[in-house]
Each structure stands twice: as C-alpha cells, then as structure tokens.
CSV table of C-alpha atoms and ligand atoms in Angstrom, one decimal:
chain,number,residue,atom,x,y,z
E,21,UNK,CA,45.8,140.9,195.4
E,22,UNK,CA,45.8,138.6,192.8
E,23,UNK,CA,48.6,136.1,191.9
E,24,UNK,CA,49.4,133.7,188.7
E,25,UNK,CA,51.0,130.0,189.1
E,26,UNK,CA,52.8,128.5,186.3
E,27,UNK,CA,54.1,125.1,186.7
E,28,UNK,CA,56.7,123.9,184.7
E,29,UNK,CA,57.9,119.7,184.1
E,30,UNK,CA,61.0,119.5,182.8
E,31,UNK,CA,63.6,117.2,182.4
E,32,UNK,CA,64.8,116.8,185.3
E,33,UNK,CA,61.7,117.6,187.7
E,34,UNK,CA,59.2,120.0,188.1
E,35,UNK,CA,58.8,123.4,189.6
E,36,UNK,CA,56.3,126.0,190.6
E,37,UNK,CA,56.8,129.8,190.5
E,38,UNK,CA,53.9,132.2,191.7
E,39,UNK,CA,53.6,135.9,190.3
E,40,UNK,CA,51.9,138.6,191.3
E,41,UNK,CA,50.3,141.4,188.9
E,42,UNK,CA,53.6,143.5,188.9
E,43,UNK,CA,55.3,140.2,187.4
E,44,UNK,CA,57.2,139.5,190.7
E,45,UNK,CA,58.4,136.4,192.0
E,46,UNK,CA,56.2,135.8,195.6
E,47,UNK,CA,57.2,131.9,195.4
E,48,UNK,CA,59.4,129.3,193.8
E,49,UNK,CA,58.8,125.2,194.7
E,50,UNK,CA,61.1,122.4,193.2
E,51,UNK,CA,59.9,118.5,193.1
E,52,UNK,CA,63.4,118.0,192.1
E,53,UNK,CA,62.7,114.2,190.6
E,54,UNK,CA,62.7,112.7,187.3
E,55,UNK,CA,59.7,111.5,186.6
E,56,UNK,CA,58.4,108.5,184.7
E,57,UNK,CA,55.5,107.2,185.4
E,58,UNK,CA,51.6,109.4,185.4
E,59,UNK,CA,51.9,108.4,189.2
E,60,UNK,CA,54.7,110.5,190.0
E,61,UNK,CA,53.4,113.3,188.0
E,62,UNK,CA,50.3,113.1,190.0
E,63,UNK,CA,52.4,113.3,192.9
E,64,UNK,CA,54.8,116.3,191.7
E,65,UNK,CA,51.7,118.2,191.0
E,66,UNK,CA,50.2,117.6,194.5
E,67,UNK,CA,53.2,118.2,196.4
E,68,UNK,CA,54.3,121.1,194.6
E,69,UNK,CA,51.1,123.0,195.5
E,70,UNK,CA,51.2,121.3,199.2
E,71,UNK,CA,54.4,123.6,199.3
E,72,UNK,CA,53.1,126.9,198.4
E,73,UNK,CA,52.4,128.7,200.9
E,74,UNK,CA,48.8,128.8,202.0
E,75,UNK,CA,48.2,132.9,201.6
E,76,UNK,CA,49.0,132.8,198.4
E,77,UNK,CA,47.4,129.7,197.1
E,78,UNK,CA,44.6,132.1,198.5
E,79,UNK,CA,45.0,134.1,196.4
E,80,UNK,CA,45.7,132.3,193.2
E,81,UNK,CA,43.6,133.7,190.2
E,82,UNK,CA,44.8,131.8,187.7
E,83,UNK,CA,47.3,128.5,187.1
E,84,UNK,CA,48.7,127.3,183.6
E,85,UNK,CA,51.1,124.4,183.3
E,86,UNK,CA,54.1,123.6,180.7
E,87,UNK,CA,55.6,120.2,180.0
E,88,UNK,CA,58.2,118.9,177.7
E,89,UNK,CA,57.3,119.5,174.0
E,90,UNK,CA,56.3,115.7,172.6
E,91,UNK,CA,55.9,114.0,175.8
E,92,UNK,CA,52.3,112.2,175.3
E,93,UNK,CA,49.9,109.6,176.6
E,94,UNK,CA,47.2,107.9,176.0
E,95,UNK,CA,44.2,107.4,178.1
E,96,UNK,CA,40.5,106.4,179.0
E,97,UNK,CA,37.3,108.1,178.8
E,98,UNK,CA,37.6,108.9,182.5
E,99,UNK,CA,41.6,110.2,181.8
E,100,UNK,CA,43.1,107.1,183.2
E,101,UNK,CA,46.5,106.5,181.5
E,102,UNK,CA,46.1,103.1,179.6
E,103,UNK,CA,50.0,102.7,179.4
E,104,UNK,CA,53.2,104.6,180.4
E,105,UNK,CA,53.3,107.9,178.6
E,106,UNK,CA,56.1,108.2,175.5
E,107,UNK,CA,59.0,110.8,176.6
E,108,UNK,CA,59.9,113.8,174.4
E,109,UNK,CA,63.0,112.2,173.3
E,110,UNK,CA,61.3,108.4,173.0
E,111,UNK,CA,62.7,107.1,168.9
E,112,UNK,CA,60.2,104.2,168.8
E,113,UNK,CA,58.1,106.4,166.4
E,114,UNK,CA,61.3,105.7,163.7
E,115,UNK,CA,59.2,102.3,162.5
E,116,UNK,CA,55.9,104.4,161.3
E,117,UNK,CA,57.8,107.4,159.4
E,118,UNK,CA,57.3,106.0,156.2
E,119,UNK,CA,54.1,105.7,156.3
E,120,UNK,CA,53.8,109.3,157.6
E,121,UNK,CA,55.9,110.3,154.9
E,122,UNK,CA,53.3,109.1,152.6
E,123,UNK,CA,50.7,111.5,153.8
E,124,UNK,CA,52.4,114.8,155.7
E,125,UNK,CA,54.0,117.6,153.5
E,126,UNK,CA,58.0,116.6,152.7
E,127,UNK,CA,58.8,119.8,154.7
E,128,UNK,CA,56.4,119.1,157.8
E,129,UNK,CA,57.8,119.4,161.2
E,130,UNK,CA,56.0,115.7,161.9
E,131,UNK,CA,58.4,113.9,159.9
E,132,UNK,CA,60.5,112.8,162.8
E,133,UNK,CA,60.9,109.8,165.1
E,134,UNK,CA,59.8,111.9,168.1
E,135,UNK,CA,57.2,114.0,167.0
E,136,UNK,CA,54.1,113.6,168.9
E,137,UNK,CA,52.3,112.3,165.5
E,138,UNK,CA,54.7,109.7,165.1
E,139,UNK,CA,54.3,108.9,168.6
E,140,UNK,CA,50.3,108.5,167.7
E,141,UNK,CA,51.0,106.6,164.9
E,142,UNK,CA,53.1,104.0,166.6
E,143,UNK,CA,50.8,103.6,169.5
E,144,UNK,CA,47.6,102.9,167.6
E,145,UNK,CA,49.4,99.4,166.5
E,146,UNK,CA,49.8,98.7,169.9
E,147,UNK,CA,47.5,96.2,171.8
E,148,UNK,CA,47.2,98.8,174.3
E,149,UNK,CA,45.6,101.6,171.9
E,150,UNK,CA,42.0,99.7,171.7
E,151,UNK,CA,41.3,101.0,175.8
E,152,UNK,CA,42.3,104.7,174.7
E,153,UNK,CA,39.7,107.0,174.0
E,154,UNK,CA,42.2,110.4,174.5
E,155,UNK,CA,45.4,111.1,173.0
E,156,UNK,CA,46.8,114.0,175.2
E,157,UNK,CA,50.2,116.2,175.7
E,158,UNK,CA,51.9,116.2,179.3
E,159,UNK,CA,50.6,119.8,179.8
E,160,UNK,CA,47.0,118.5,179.0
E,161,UNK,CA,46.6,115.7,180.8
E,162,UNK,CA,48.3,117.7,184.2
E,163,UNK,CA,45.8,120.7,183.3
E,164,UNK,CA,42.6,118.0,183.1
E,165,UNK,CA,43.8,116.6,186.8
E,166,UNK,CA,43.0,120.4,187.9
E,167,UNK,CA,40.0,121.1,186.2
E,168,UNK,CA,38.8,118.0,185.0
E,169,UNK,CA,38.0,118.9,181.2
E,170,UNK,CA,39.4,116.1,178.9
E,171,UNK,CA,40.5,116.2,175.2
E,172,UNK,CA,41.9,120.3,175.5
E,173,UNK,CA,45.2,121.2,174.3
E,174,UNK,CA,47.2,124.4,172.8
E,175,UNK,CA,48.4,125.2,169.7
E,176,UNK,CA,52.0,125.1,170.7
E,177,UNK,CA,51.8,121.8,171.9
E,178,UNK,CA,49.9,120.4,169.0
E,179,UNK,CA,52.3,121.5,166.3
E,180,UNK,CA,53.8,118.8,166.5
E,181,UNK,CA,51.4,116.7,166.5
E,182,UNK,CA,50.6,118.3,162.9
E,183,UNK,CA,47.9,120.8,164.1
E,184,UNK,CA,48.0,124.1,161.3
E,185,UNK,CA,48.8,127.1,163.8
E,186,UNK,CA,48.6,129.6,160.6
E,187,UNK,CA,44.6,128.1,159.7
E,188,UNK,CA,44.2,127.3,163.1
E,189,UNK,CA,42.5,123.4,162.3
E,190,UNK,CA,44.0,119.6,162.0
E,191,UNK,CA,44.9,119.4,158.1
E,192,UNK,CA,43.1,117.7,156.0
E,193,UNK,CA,46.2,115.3,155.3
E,194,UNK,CA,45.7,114.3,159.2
E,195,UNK,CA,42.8,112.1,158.3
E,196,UNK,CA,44.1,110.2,155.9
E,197,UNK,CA,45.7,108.3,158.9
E,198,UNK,CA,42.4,107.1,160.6
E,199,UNK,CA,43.2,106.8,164.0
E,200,UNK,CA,40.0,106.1,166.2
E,201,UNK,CA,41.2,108.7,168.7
E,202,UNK,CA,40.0,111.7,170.0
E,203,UNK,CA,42.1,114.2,169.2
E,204,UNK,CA,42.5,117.6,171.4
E,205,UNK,CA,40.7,120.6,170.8
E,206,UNK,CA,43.1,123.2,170.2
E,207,UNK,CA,43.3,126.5,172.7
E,208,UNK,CA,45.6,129.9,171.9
E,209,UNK,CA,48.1,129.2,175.0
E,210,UNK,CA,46.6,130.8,178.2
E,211,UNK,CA,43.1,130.9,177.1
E,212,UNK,CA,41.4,130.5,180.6
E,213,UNK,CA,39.4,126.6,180.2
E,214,UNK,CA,37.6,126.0,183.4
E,215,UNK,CA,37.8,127.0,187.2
E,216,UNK,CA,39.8,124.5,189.7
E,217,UNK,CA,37.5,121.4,190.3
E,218,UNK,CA,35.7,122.2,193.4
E,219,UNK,CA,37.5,119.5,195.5
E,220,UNK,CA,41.0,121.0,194.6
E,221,UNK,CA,39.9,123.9,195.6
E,222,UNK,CA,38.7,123.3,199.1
E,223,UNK,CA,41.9,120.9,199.9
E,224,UNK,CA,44.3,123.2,198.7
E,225,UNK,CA,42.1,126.5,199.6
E,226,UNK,CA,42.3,128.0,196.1
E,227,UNK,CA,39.5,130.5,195.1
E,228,UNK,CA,36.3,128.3,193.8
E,229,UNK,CA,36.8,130.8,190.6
E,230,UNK,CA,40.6,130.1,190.4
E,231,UNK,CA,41.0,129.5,186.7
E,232,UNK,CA,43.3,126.6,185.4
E,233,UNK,CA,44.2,127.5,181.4
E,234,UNK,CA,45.7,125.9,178.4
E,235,UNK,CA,49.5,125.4,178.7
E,236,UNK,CA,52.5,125.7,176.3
E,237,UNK,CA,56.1,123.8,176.0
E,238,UNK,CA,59.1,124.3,178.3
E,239,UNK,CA,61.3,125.9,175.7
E,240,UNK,CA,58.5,128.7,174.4
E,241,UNK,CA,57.6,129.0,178.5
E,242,UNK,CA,61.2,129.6,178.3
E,243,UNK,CA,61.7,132.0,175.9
E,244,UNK,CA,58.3,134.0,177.2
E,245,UNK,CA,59.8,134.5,180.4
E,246,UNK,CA,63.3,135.9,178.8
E,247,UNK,CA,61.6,139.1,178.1
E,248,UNK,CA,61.9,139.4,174.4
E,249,UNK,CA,58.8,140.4,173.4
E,250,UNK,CA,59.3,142.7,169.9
E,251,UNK,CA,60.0,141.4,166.3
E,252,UNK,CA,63.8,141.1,166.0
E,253,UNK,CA,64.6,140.6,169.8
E,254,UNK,CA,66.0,136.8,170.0
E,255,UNK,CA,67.2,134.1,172.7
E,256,UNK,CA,70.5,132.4,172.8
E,257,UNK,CA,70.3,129.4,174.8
E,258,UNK,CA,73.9,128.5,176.0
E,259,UNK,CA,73.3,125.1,177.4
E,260,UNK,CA,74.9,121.9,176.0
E,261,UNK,CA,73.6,123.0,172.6
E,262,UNK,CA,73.3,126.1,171.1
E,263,UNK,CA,69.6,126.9,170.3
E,264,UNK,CA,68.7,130.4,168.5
E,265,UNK,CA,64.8,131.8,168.5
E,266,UNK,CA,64.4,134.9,166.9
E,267,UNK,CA,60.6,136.6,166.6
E,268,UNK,CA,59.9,137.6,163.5
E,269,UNK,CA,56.6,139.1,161.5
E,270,UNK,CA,57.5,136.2,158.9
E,271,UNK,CA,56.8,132.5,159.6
E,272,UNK,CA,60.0,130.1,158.6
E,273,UNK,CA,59.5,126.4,158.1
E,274,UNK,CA,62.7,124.7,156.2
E,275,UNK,CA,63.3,120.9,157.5
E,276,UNK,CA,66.4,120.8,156.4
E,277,UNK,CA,67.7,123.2,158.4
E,278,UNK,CA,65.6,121.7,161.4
E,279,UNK,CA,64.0,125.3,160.8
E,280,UNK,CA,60.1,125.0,162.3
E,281,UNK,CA,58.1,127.9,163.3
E,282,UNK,CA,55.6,128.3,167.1
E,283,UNK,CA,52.8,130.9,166.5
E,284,UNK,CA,53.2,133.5,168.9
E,285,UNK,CA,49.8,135.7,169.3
E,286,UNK,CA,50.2,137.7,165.9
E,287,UNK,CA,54.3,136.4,165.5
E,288,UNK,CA,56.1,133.9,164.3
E,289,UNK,CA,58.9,132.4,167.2
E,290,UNK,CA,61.7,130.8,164.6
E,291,UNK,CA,64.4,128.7,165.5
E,292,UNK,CA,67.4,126.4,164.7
E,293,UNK,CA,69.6,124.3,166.5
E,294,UNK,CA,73.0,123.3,166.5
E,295,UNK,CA,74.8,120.5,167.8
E,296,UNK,CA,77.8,122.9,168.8
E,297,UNK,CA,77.6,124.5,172.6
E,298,UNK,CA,78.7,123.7,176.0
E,299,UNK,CA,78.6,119.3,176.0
E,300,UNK,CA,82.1,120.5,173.7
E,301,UNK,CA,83.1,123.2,175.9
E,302,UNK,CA,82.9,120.2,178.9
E,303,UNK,CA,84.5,117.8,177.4
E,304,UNK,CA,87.7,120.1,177.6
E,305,UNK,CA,87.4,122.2,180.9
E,306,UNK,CA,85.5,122.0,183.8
E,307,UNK,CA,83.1,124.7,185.0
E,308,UNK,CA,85.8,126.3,187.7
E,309,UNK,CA,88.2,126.4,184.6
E,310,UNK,CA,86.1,128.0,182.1
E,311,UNK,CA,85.6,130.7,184.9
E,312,UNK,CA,89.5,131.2,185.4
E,313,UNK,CA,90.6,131.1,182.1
E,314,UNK,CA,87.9,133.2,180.4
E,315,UNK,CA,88.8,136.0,182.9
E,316,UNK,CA,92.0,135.8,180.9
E,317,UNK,CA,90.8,136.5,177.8
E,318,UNK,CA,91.5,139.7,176.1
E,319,UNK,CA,87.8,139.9,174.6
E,320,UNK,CA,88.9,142.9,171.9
E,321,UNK,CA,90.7,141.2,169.7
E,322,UNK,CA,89.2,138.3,167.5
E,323,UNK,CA,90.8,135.1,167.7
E,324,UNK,CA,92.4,133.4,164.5
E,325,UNK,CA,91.3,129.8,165.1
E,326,UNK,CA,88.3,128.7,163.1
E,327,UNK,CA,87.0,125.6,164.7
E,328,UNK,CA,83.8,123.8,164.4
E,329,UNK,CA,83.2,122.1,167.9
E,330,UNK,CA,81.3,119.1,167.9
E,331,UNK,CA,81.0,116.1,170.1
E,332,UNK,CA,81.1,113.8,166.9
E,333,UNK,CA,80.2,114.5,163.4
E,334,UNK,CA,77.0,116.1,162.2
E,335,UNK,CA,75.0,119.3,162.3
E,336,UNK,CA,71.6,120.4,161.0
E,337,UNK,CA,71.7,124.1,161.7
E,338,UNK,CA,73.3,126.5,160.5
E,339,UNK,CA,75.3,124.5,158.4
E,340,UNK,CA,73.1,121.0,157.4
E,341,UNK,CA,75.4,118.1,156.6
E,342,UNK,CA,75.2,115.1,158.8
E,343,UNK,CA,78.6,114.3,157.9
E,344,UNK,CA,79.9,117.8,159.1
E,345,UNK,CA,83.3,116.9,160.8
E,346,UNK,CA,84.3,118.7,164.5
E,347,UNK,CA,86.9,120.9,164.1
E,348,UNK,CA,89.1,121.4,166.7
E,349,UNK,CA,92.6,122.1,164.9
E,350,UNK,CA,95.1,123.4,165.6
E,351,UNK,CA,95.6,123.1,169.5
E,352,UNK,CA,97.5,125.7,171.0
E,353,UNK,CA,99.0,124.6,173.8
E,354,UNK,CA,97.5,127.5,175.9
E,355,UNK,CA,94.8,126.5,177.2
E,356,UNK,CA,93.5,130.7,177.6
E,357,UNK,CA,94.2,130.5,173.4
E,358,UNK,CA,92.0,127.5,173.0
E,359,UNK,CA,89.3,128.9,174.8
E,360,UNK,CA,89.0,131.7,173.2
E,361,UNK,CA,89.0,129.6,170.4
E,362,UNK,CA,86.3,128.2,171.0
E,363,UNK,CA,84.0,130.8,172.2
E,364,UNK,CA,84.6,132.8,169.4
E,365,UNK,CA,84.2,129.6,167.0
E,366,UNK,CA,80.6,129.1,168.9
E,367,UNK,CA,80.1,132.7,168.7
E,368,UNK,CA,80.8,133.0,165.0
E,369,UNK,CA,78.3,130.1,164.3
E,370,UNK,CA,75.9,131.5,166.6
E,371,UNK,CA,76.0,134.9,164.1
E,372,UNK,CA,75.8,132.6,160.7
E,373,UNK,CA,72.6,130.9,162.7
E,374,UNK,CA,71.4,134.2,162.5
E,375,UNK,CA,72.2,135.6,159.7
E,376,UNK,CA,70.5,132.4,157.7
E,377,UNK,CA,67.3,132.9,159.6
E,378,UNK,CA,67.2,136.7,158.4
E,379,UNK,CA,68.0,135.6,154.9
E,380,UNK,CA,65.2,133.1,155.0
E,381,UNK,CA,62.9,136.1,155.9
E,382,UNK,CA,62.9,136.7,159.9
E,383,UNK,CA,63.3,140.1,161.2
E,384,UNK,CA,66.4,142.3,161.4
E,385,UNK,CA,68.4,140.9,164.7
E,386,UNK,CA,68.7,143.9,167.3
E,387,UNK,CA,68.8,142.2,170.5
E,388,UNK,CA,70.1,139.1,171.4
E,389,UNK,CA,68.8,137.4,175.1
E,390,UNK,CA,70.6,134.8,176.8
E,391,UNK,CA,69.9,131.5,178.6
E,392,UNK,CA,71.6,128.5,179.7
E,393,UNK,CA,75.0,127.9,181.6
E,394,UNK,CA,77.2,129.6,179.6
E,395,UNK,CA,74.8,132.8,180.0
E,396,UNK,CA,76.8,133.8,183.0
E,397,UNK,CA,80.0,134.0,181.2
E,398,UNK,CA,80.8,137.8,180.4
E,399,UNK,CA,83.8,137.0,178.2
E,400,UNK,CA,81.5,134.8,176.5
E,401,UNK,CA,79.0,137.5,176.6
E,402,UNK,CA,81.5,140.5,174.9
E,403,UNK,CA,83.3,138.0,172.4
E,404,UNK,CA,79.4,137.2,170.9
E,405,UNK,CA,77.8,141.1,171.1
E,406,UNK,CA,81.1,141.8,168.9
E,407,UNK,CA,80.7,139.1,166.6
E,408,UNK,CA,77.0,139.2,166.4
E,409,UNK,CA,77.0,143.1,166.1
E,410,UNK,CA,73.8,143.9,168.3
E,411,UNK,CA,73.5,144.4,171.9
E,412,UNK,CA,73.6,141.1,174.3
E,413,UNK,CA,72.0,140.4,177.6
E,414,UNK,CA,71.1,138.0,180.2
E,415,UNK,CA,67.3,137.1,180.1
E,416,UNK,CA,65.3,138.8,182.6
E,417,UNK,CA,64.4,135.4,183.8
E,418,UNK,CA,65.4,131.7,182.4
E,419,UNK,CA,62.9,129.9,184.1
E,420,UNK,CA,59.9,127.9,182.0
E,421,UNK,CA,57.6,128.3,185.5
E,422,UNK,CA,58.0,132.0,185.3
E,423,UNK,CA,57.0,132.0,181.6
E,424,UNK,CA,54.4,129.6,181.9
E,425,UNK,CA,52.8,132.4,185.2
E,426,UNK,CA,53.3,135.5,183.1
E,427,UNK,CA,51.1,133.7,179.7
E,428,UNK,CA,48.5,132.8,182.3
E,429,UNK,CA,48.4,136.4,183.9
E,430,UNK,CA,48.5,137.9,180.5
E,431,UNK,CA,45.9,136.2,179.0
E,432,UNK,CA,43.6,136.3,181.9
E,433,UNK,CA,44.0,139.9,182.5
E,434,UNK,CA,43.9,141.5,179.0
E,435,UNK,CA,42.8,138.6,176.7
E,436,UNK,CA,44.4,140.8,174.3
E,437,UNK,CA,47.8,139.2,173.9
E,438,UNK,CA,47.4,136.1,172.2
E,439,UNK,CA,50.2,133.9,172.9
Q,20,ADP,P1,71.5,122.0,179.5
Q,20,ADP,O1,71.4,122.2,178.0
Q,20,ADP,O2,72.2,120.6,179.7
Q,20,ADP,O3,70.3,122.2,180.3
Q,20,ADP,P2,72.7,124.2,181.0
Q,20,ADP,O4,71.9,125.3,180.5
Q,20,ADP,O5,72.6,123.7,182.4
Q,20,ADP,O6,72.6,123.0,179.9
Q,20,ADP,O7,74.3,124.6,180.7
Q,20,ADP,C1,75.3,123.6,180.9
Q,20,ADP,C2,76.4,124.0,180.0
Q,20,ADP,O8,76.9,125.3,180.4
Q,20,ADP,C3,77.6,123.0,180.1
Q,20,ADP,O9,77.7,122.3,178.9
Q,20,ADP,C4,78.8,123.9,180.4
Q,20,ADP,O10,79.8,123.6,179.5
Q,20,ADP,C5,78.3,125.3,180.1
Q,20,ADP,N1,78.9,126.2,181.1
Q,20,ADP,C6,78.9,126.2,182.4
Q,20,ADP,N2,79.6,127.2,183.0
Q,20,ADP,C7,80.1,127.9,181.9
Q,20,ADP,C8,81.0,129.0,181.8
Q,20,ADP,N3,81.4,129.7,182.9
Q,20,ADP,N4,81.3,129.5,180.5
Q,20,ADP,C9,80.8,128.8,179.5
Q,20,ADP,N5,80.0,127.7,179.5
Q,20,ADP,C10,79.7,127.3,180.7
C-alpha cells in the first residue's frame, strides 16, 4: 500500500493528514500552536510525524508541505535562519514600495507591503542580510529540513515574490533590484525533489525512497482539496471574509480589484476578496444564534434590505473604493429580518464578485464549493444557490493538509497533472 502526507502550517498551528491511493483519510495530527520562531517549526514538524502512527509512516511514499502564502526567511549556506522569519501578514515591507514601484509592472501582484518581494527588499537593508546566502518561503525551508536540498521553491509560492508563472522564469525587471541573494529555483507544485534524508528516514522509519516534493500555499492547498477541479467550478470561502476562486481557461490579473491569478497545471485559479463575511456577521450574533435564527428564515423569498456589511469602511473587491461605507440600514427590529438581511446582502455581493470575474474573462460559473464557518449554514447555503443561480455545495474536504497530500499523490503517481 502506498500512502501520501501533506503537512499544512497555518495560522494557528500545523497539521498532518495521511492519504492513501483511493484519496482516503488513514490519519489526521494537530500541533495546535502558533508558531514564531524556526525553532518551533522545527519542533511542529518533528512532533507531528512522532504522532503518526508507525505503519503508516511505513508506508509513506511521498510527503509535500504547505505554509502561509508570504511567510519568508532568510538563512545561511548550511539553512541556518540568520534572523526570525517575516509572517505573511508582517507591513514592514510598506518603507521599500516606492522603490519597487519604480521597477515592477503598475499592475504586479508585488506592489504590496506584504508581498514576499517587498519582504526581500526590506531585509537586504538590514544588518542581518550580509550572513544570508538563501532567501526561502515557509514551505521551502520545512521541505529542505526533510530532504536537505537548499534554494527550491514552487511556483505558487514564488508569485509573489514576482516569479512569471505564465513564462515560467524571474522577470527581467527582478534584477534591476540587485540583491546578492540566492534566489529559489522554481518547481511546478508536487514535482517530487529528493528522497527523505537518510537519517529521517531511519528515526522515523520512512521508506529510504520516500519522496519529499515541492509544496504550495495554504489557501490553493485549500482549494485543491475542495474538489473543484474543472474550468468554471469555484470556492466560496465563508470565514471572516468572503474570498471567491473561480478556475478559469483565462488568466486575470487587475490590482485594483486585488484580482491576481495562481497557475494551476494548464489553468488559471482567479480570485478576489472582500472585506464583507462572517467578522460582521459576529459582531451582531453569536454562533448558537446564527444557528437558531437562520432556521427561521423563510429562504424562498428574497429579502428587501440592501446592506453592505463591513466592519469599517473600505473594500477592494467587488466593488474597489477604500472609502466604501458599511451599510447596515435600516434595522429591523427582528432580529430573523436582519439576518436575512444580511445573508442575502453577503450573498448578493458574493454573485457581483462573480459576475466581475466572468466579465473580466474567467469561465462561465456552474458550481459553486464552499469553505469556512459559515459553510455549514444551509439557510445560508439556499439564500446564495438562488442568488448566485448555479448549484452550491460543501467542499469535499476544507482542509489545506488534505490538499497539500492529494498534489503530492497526484504528481507522484501520474506526473501528468501539473498543479
Ligand atoms: P476564519 O476566516 O477566521 O478562519 P472560519 O472559517 O473559522 O473563519 O469561520 C468563522 C466565521 O464563520 C465567523 O466569522 C462566524 O461569523 C461565521 N459563522 C460561524 N457559524 C456560522 C453560521 N452558523 N452561519 C453563518 N456564519 C457562521
């Protein structure tokens, strides 16, 4: 029998899920910590494959590993961190945009505070930078502690970082910058890189062949393990903000819509995301209450109030004005009304999200997947398959570990599908 691993670090800890080659769950294993330092990350990793079970690490033909999209580090020539890393949502990069405005396309997805080349960019005017001879992604650098090769990423990870997923190379634009850094070579997702170092192996009793394979970010490990797989198929994310990805033949790039593209084998994985979703819904009910009352709610009929919920003022997708106000007028004074206003509201601007990205060019919308905490809502889940007019369901899985085990198994079994 042969089984897959993909490990996933999030934002709030880590987690293991083993597969085998029917795509079934055979393990799951939490390290339910934040973690900020390498050390702990070191120490996630270790534990987390202390805990799976000893058959099946046995077993194990191949591992691939997700981590937060723009969570980097810098390190040595032996792939000792030289500082702390720089978190996905870590601004600091704010103070070199100008100058990366100077040199990256107006439109390019790298013209913000947290993208990983901004990231670069502020760290090679630190005293720090003159030790580092790799600049690496969180998924890299915990792939290189299992097989030992330094300076590998994957294209997913590395757009942001400015990498050209449609020419497959760094831009020429890129070296205008000059930073005396190595940057990653740059794998299709999965692509298998090198077996388990031998010492791994024998502690943990993996295979000696056991392959360890480029990774990919939490959301697209996300949205791989959905089950969407065909142009026009999409994923809803329902958490504290709405995020849409729709697969499309066409590839979508429009900043100021916060519209980027991820290469997905021969597709295009577009997306937006609004600032509208479930922080709103929370600041109004709790989660027992939006259970009761949405059981309430005659789902047929549309409701007349037209909000716009927001926590404060601003949105970039669909609608792009950072002065956008919430609206949250009138109040009924049923609370069953209200919430129904607001699901529909969310609902409606989950349709226009939609609609813009078929307008710009992404394919037809025939089936909608859903994620996140408000996936388990079933009023929710009627009020948006009428408004959005195509069929909705749950994904067939939400978590990133699962997606991250299915691109390794995929890619090492067929090599065909080139995530
Ligand atoms: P995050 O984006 O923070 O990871 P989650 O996916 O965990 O979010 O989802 C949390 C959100 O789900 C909360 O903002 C909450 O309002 C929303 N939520 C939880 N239960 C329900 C429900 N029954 N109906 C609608 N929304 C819900």
């Amino acid at each position: 029998m042969n089984f897959y691993l993909g490990i996933d670090y999030g934002t709030s800890g880590a987690r293991g899920i083993v597969i085998d080659e029917a795509a079934c769950i055979q393990t799951e294993v939490r390290y339910p910590m934040e973690m900020l330092a390498t050390h702990q990350w070191n120490s996630a990793l270790w534990s987390l494959l202390a805990e799976i079970p000893e058959s099946l690490r046995r077993e194990i033909k191949a591992i691939a590993i997700n981590g937060t999209s723009s969570t980097v580090l810098l390190c040595d020539a032996t792939g000792k961190p030289v500082d702390v890393p720089l978190f996905y949502n870590d601004g600091r990069g704010a103070v070199v945009l100008e100058q990366l405005r100077s040199i990256a396309p107006s439109t390019h997805t790298v013209l913000s505070a947290t993208s990983s080349l901004a990231k670069l960019l502020w760290m090679s005017q630190q005293p720090f930078f003159s030790e580092a001879k790799y600049f690496l992604h969180q998924a890299d650098w915990l792939a290189f502690l299992l097989h030992g090769q330094l300076g590998i990423s994957d294209y997913h990870n590395a757009l942001k970082l400015g990498y050209d997923v449609e020419e497959l190379k760094y831009p020429e634009w890129l070296e205008k910058l000059q930073i005396p850094i190595q940057l990653p070579q740059v794998l299709p997702p999965g692509t298998p890189i090198a077996e388990i170092r031998p010492e791994i192996a024998i502690k943990f009793c993996f295979r000696r062949n056991c392959l360890v394979c480029a990774g990919t970010t939490d959301s697209i490990a996300a949205f791989l393990a959905s089950g969407a797989k065909s142009p026009g198929e999409a994923v809803t994310s329902l958490g504290s903000t709405l995020v849409l990805k729709l697969l499309s033949q066409k590839r979508l790039e429009d900043a100021r819509y916060g519209i980027y593209s991820h290469r997905l084998g021969d597709l295009w994985l577009t997306g937006g995301a609004s600032n509208t979703g479930g922080a709103v819904l929370q600041q109004f009910f709790t989660n027992a209450e939006l259970e009761s009352l949405s059981c309430e709610i005659d789902t047929s009929k549309a409701s007349e109030l037209d909000y716009y919920p927001l926590l404060k003022a601003g949105d970039r997708f669909p609608i792009n004005d950072p002065n956008l106000p919430p609206r949250l007028e009138p109040r009924p004074d049923n609370p069953v009304e209200f919430l129904h206003g607001l699901l529909e509201s969310i609902a409606r601007i989950e349709a226009h999200g939609y609609e813009l990205l078929q307008q710009m060019g992404a394919d037809k919308l025939n089936l909608v997947y859903t994620a996140g905490g408000g996936a388990a809502n079933s009023t929710w889940t009627a009020i948006r398959g009428r408004c959005l007019k195509v069929p909705v369901a749950s994904s067939v899985n939400t978590e990133a570990a699962y997606g991250t085990a299915l691109l390794a198994m995929r890619q090492v079994e067929t090599g065909k599908q080139k995530n």
